[in-house]
């Protein structure tokens, strides 16, 4: 993602960053749901290899590996974004693949007299986009919940209330009061902003007595 961001301009805040924040309660609750989705996707991978859809199986393997990274990294929000994006893309292309498959059929998608092989292939074609859609929706909900609770999961970003660190001042990522930070590049700093006096002026309070 970082390398892609160097080539493709990505708007700030599009890719969330955990930034030392703990996962939200909703993200931890959805961990078992992600595990269940990964089990279904592994079953679809096996089915795709059996129906000789090698490329589709390889793409799903990469997606499942990212999902495994997600559940083993304490539901890191950046990995969640990657897993959700992969599933959304897979769902789009698998849906197109399913439409082409249905358009070429000369029989119902599922039929008792069509045989096991036909029904098995149809089941894999349907399960592939469904699992991708469900995974993308769950990841979107996790991402939305993280953004809504961002200030609560990392209170150092905005320390307030007078009793906390910073005494009600707005803090930056490193806990430094915003007013105490040095001026950024492009900001002008006035070095001599006071009233000026010339030598010999009687109103100059610092001038030595004559």
CSV table of C-alpha atoms in Angstrom, one decimal:
chain,number,residue,atom,x,y,z
A,1,UNK,CA,0.0,0.0,0.0
A,2,UNK,CA,2.9,2.4,0.8
A,3,UNK,CA,4.5,1.7,-2.6
A,4,UNK,CA,1.2,2.2,-4.4
A,5,UNK,CA,0.7,5.5,-2.6
A,6,UNK,CA,4.0,6.7,-3.9
A,7,UNK,CA,2.7,6.2,-7.5
A,8,UNK,CA,-1.0,6.8,-7.2
A,9,UNK,CA,-2.1,9.9,-5.2
A,10,UNK,CA,-4.1,8.7,-2.2
A,11,UNK,CA,-6.3,11.3,-0.3
A,12,UNK,CA,-5.2,11.8,3.3
A,13,UNK,CA,-7.2,9.6,5.7
A,14,UNK,CA,-8.4,7.1,3.1
A,15,UNK,CA,-6.2,4.3,4.4
A,16,UNK,CA,-6.7,4.1,8.2
A,17,UNK,CA,-3.7,3.7,10.5
A,18,UNK,CA,-3.9,1.9,13.9
A,19,UNK,CA,-1.3,4.4,15.3
A,20,UNK,CA,-0.9,2.6,18.6
A,21,UNK,CA,-4.6,2.5,19.3
A,22,UNK,CA,-6.3,-0.6,20.7
A,23,UNK,CA,-8.9,-2.4,18.5
A,24,UNK,CA,-12.5,-1.4,19.2
A,25,UNK,CA,-14.8,-3.8,20.9
A,26,UNK,CA,-16.8,-4.2,17.7
A,27,UNK,CA,-13.6,-5.2,15.8
A,28,UNK,CA,-12.8,-7.8,18.4
A,29,UNK,CA,-16.3,-9.2,18.3
A,30,UNK,CA,-16.1,-9.5,14.5
A,31,UNK,CA,-12.9,-11.6,14.7
A,32,UNK,CA,-14.8,-14.8,14.9
A,33,UNK,CA,-17.0,-13.7,12.0
A,34,UNK,CA,-13.8,-13.1,9.9
A,35,UNK,CA,-12.5,-16.6,10.9
A,36,UNK,CA,-15.8,-18.2,9.7
A,37,UNK,CA,-15.6,-16.3,6.4
A,38,UNK,CA,-12.0,-17.5,6.0
A,39,UNK,CA,-13.1,-21.1,6.5
A,40,UNK,CA,-15.8,-20.7,3.8
A,41,UNK,CA,-13.2,-19.1,1.4
A,42,UNK,CA,-10.8,-22.0,2.0
A,43,UNK,CA,-13.6,-24.4,1.0
A,44,UNK,CA,-14.2,-22.3,-2.2
A,45,UNK,CA,-10.4,-22.5,-2.9
A,46,UNK,CA,-10.5,-26.3,-2.8
A,47,UNK,CA,-13.5,-26.3,-5.0
A,48,UNK,CA,-11.9,-24.0,-7.5
A,49,UNK,CA,-8.9,-26.2,-7.8
A,50,UNK,CA,-11.2,-29.2,-8.3
A,51,UNK,CA,-13.0,-27.4,-11.1
A,52,UNK,CA,-9.6,-26.3,-12.5
A,53,UNK,CA,-10.2,-22.6,-11.9
A,54,UNK,CA,-6.5,-22.2,-11.0
A,55,UNK,CA,-6.2,-18.4,-11.4
A,56,UNK,CA,-9.3,-17.8,-9.3
A,57,UNK,CA,-8.0,-20.1,-6.6
A,58,UNK,CA,-4.6,-18.4,-6.5
A,59,UNK,CA,-6.2,-14.9,-6.1
A,60,UNK,CA,-8.4,-16.2,-3.3
A,61,UNK,CA,-5.3,-17.8,-1.6
A,62,UNK,CA,-3.7,-14.3,-1.5
A,63,UNK,CA,-7.0,-12.9,0.0
A,64,UNK,CA,-7.2,-15.6,2.6
A,65,UNK,CA,-3.5,-15.0,3.6
A,66,UNK,CA,-4.4,-11.3,4.2
A,67,UNK,CA,-7.4,-12.4,6.2
A,68,UNK,CA,-5.2,-14.7,8.3
A,69,UNK,CA,-2.9,-11.8,8.9
A,70,UNK,CA,-5.9,-9.7,10.0
A,71,UNK,CA,-7.1,-12.2,12.7
A,72,UNK,CA,-3.5,-12.9,13.9
A,73,UNK,CA,-2.6,-9.2,14.2
A,74,UNK,CA,-5.3,-8.3,16.8
A,75,UNK,CA,-7.6,-6.9,14.0
A,76,UNK,CA,-5.2,-4.2,12.8
A,77,UNK,CA,-7.3,-1.6,11.0
A,78,UNK,CA,-4.8,-1.2,8.1
A,79,UNK,CA,-4.8,-4.9,7.4
A,80,UNK,CA,-8.6,-4.8,7.7
A,81,UNK,CA,-8.6,-2.2,5.0
A,82,UNK,CA,-6.4,-4.4,2.7
A,83,UNK,CA,-8.6,-7.5,3.3
A,84,UNK,CA,-11.8,-5.6,2.7
A,85,UNK,CA,-10.4,-4.1,-0.5
A,86,UNK,CA,-9.3,-7.4,-1.8
A,87,UNK,CA,-12.7,-9.0,-1.2
A,88,UNK,CA,-14.5,-6.1,-2.8
A,89,UNK,CA,-12.4,-6.5,-6.0
A,90,UNK,CA,-12.8,-10.3,-6.0
A,91,UNK,CA,-16.5,-9.9,-5.5
A,92,UNK,CA,-16.8,-7.6,-8.5
A,93,UNK,CA,-14.9,-9.9,-10.9
A,94,UNK,CA,-16.4,-13.1,-9.5
A,95,UNK,CA,-19.9,-11.6,-10.1
A,96,UNK,CA,-19.0,-10.9,-13.7
A,97,UNK,CA,-17.7,-14.5,-14.0
A,98,UNK,CA,-21.0,-15.8,-12.5
A,99,UNK,CA,-23.0,-13.8,-15.0
A,100,UNK,CA,-21.0,-15.1,-17.9
A,101,UNK,CA,-21.4,-18.7,-16.6
A,102,UNK,CA,-25.2,-18.3,-16.2
A,103,UNK,CA,-25.5,-16.8,-19.7
A,104,UNK,CA,-23.8,-19.8,-21.3
A,105,UNK,CA,-25.9,-22.4,-19.4
A,106,UNK,CA,-28.5,-24.3,-21.3
A,107,UNK,CA,-30.0,-25.6,-18.1
A,108,UNK,CA,-31.0,-24.3,-14.7
A,109,UNK,CA,-28.2,-23.2,-12.3
A,110,UNK,CA,-29.2,-25.9,-9.9
A,111,UNK,CA,-31.1,-29.0,-10.9
A,112,UNK,CA,-31.5,-32.5,-9.5
A,113,UNK,CA,-31.2,-34.2,-12.9
A,114,UNK,CA,-28.1,-32.1,-13.9
A,115,UNK,CA,-25.7,-34.3,-11.9
A,116,UNK,CA,-23.3,-33.6,-9.0
A,117,UNK,CA,-20.6,-32.0,-11.1
A,118,UNK,CA,-22.9,-29.3,-12.5
A,119,UNK,CA,-24.4,-28.5,-9.1
A,120,UNK,CA,-20.9,-28.4,-7.5
A,121,UNK,CA,-19.5,-26.0,-10.0
A,122,UNK,CA,-22.6,-23.8,-9.7
A,123,UNK,CA,-22.3,-23.8,-5.9
A,124,UNK,CA,-18.6,-22.7,-6.1
A,125,UNK,CA,-19.5,-20.0,-8.7
A,126,UNK,CA,-22.2,-18.6,-6.4
A,127,UNK,CA,-20.2,-18.9,-3.1
A,128,UNK,CA,-17.2,-17.0,-4.4
A,129,UNK,CA,-18.8,-13.6,-4.9
A,130,UNK,CA,-21.1,-14.1,-1.8
A,131,UNK,CA,-18.2,-14.7,0.6
A,132,UNK,CA,-16.3,-11.7,-0.9
A,133,UNK,CA,-19.3,-9.5,-0.5
A,134,UNK,CA,-19.9,-10.5,3.1
A,135,UNK,CA,-16.2,-10.1,4.0
A,136,UNK,CA,-16.1,-6.6,2.3
A,137,UNK,CA,-19.2,-5.5,4.2
A,138,UNK,CA,-17.8,-6.7,7.6
A,139,UNK,CA,-14.5,-5.0,7.0
A,140,UNK,CA,-16.4,-1.8,6.0
A,141,UNK,CA,-18.3,-1.9,9.3
A,142,UNK,CA,-15.1,-2.4,11.3
A,143,UNK,CA,-13.5,0.5,9.5
A,144,UNK,CA,-16.5,2.7,10.1
A,145,UNK,CA,-16.6,1.8,13.8
A,146,UNK,CA,-12.9,2.6,14.1
A,147,UNK,CA,-13.3,6.0,12.6
A,148,UNK,CA,-16.3,6.8,14.8
A,149,UNK,CA,-14.4,5.8,18.0
A,150,UNK,CA,-11.0,7.1,17.0
A,151,UNK,CA,-10.9,9.9,19.6
A,152,UNK,CA,-12.0,7.5,22.3
A,153,UNK,CA,-9.5,4.7,21.5
A,154,UNK,CA,-6.6,7.2,21.5
A,155,UNK,CA,-7.3,10.0,23.9
A,156,UNK,CA,-3.8,11.4,23.6
A,157,UNK,CA,-4.8,12.9,20.3
A,158,UNK,CA,-7.2,15.3,22.1
A,159,UNK,CA,-6.4,15.6,25.8
A,160,UNK,CA,-9.1,17.8,27.3
A,161,UNK,CA,-11.2,18.3,30.4
A,162,UNK,CA,-8.6,20.2,32.4
A,163,UNK,CA,-7.7,17.2,34.6
A,164,UNK,CA,-6.0,15.2,31.9
A,165,UNK,CA,-2.6,15.5,30.3
A,166,UNK,CA,-2.3,18.8,28.5
A,167,UNK,CA,-4.8,20.7,30.8
A,168,UNK,CA,-7.4,21.0,28.1
A,169,UNK,CA,-5.0,21.9,25.3
A,170,UNK,CA,-5.2,20.2,22.0
A,171,UNK,CA,-2.4,17.7,21.6
A,172,UNK,CA,-0.8,16.3,18.5
A,173,UNK,CA,0.0,12.7,17.8
A,174,UNK,CA,3.1,12.7,20.0
A,175,UNK,CA,1.4,14.4,23.0
A,176,UNK,CA,2.9,17.8,22.4
A,177,UNK,CA,0.5,20.8,22.9
A,178,UNK,CA,-0.4,22.3,19.6
A,179,UNK,CA,0.5,25.8,20.8
A,180,UNK,CA,4.0,24.8,21.8
A,181,UNK,CA,5.0,23.3,18.5
A,182,UNK,CA,7.6,25.2,16.3
A,183,UNK,CA,6.1,27.1,13.3
A,184,UNK,CA,5.7,24.9,10.2
A,185,UNK,CA,7.4,25.7,6.9
A,186,UNK,CA,5.6,28.5,5.2
A,187,UNK,CA,4.5,30.2,8.4
A,188,UNK,CA,6.1,33.6,9.2
A,189,UNK,CA,7.4,34.4,12.6
A,190,UNK,CA,7.6,38.0,13.8
A,191,UNK,CA,10.9,38.6,15.4
A,192,UNK,CA,10.5,42.3,16.2
A,193,UNK,CA,6.8,43.0,17.0
A,194,UNK,CA,7.2,45.6,19.8
A,195,UNK,CA,7.1,49.3,19.6
A,196,UNK,CA,10.4,50.9,18.4
A,197,UNK,CA,12.3,53.8,19.9
A,198,UNK,CA,15.0,56.1,18.5
A,199,UNK,CA,17.9,57.4,20.5
A,200,UNK,CA,17.2,60.7,22.0
A,201,UNK,CA,13.4,60.2,22.3
A,202,UNK,CA,12.2,61.5,25.6
A,203,UNK,CA,9.4,58.9,25.7
A,204,UNK,CA,11.9,56.0,25.7
A,205,UNK,CA,11.6,54.4,29.2
A,206,UNK,CA,15.0,52.7,28.8
A,207,UNK,CA,16.9,55.8,27.7
A,208,UNK,CA,19.5,56.9,30.3
A,209,UNK,CA,18.7,60.3,32.0
A,210,UNK,CA,20.4,63.3,30.4
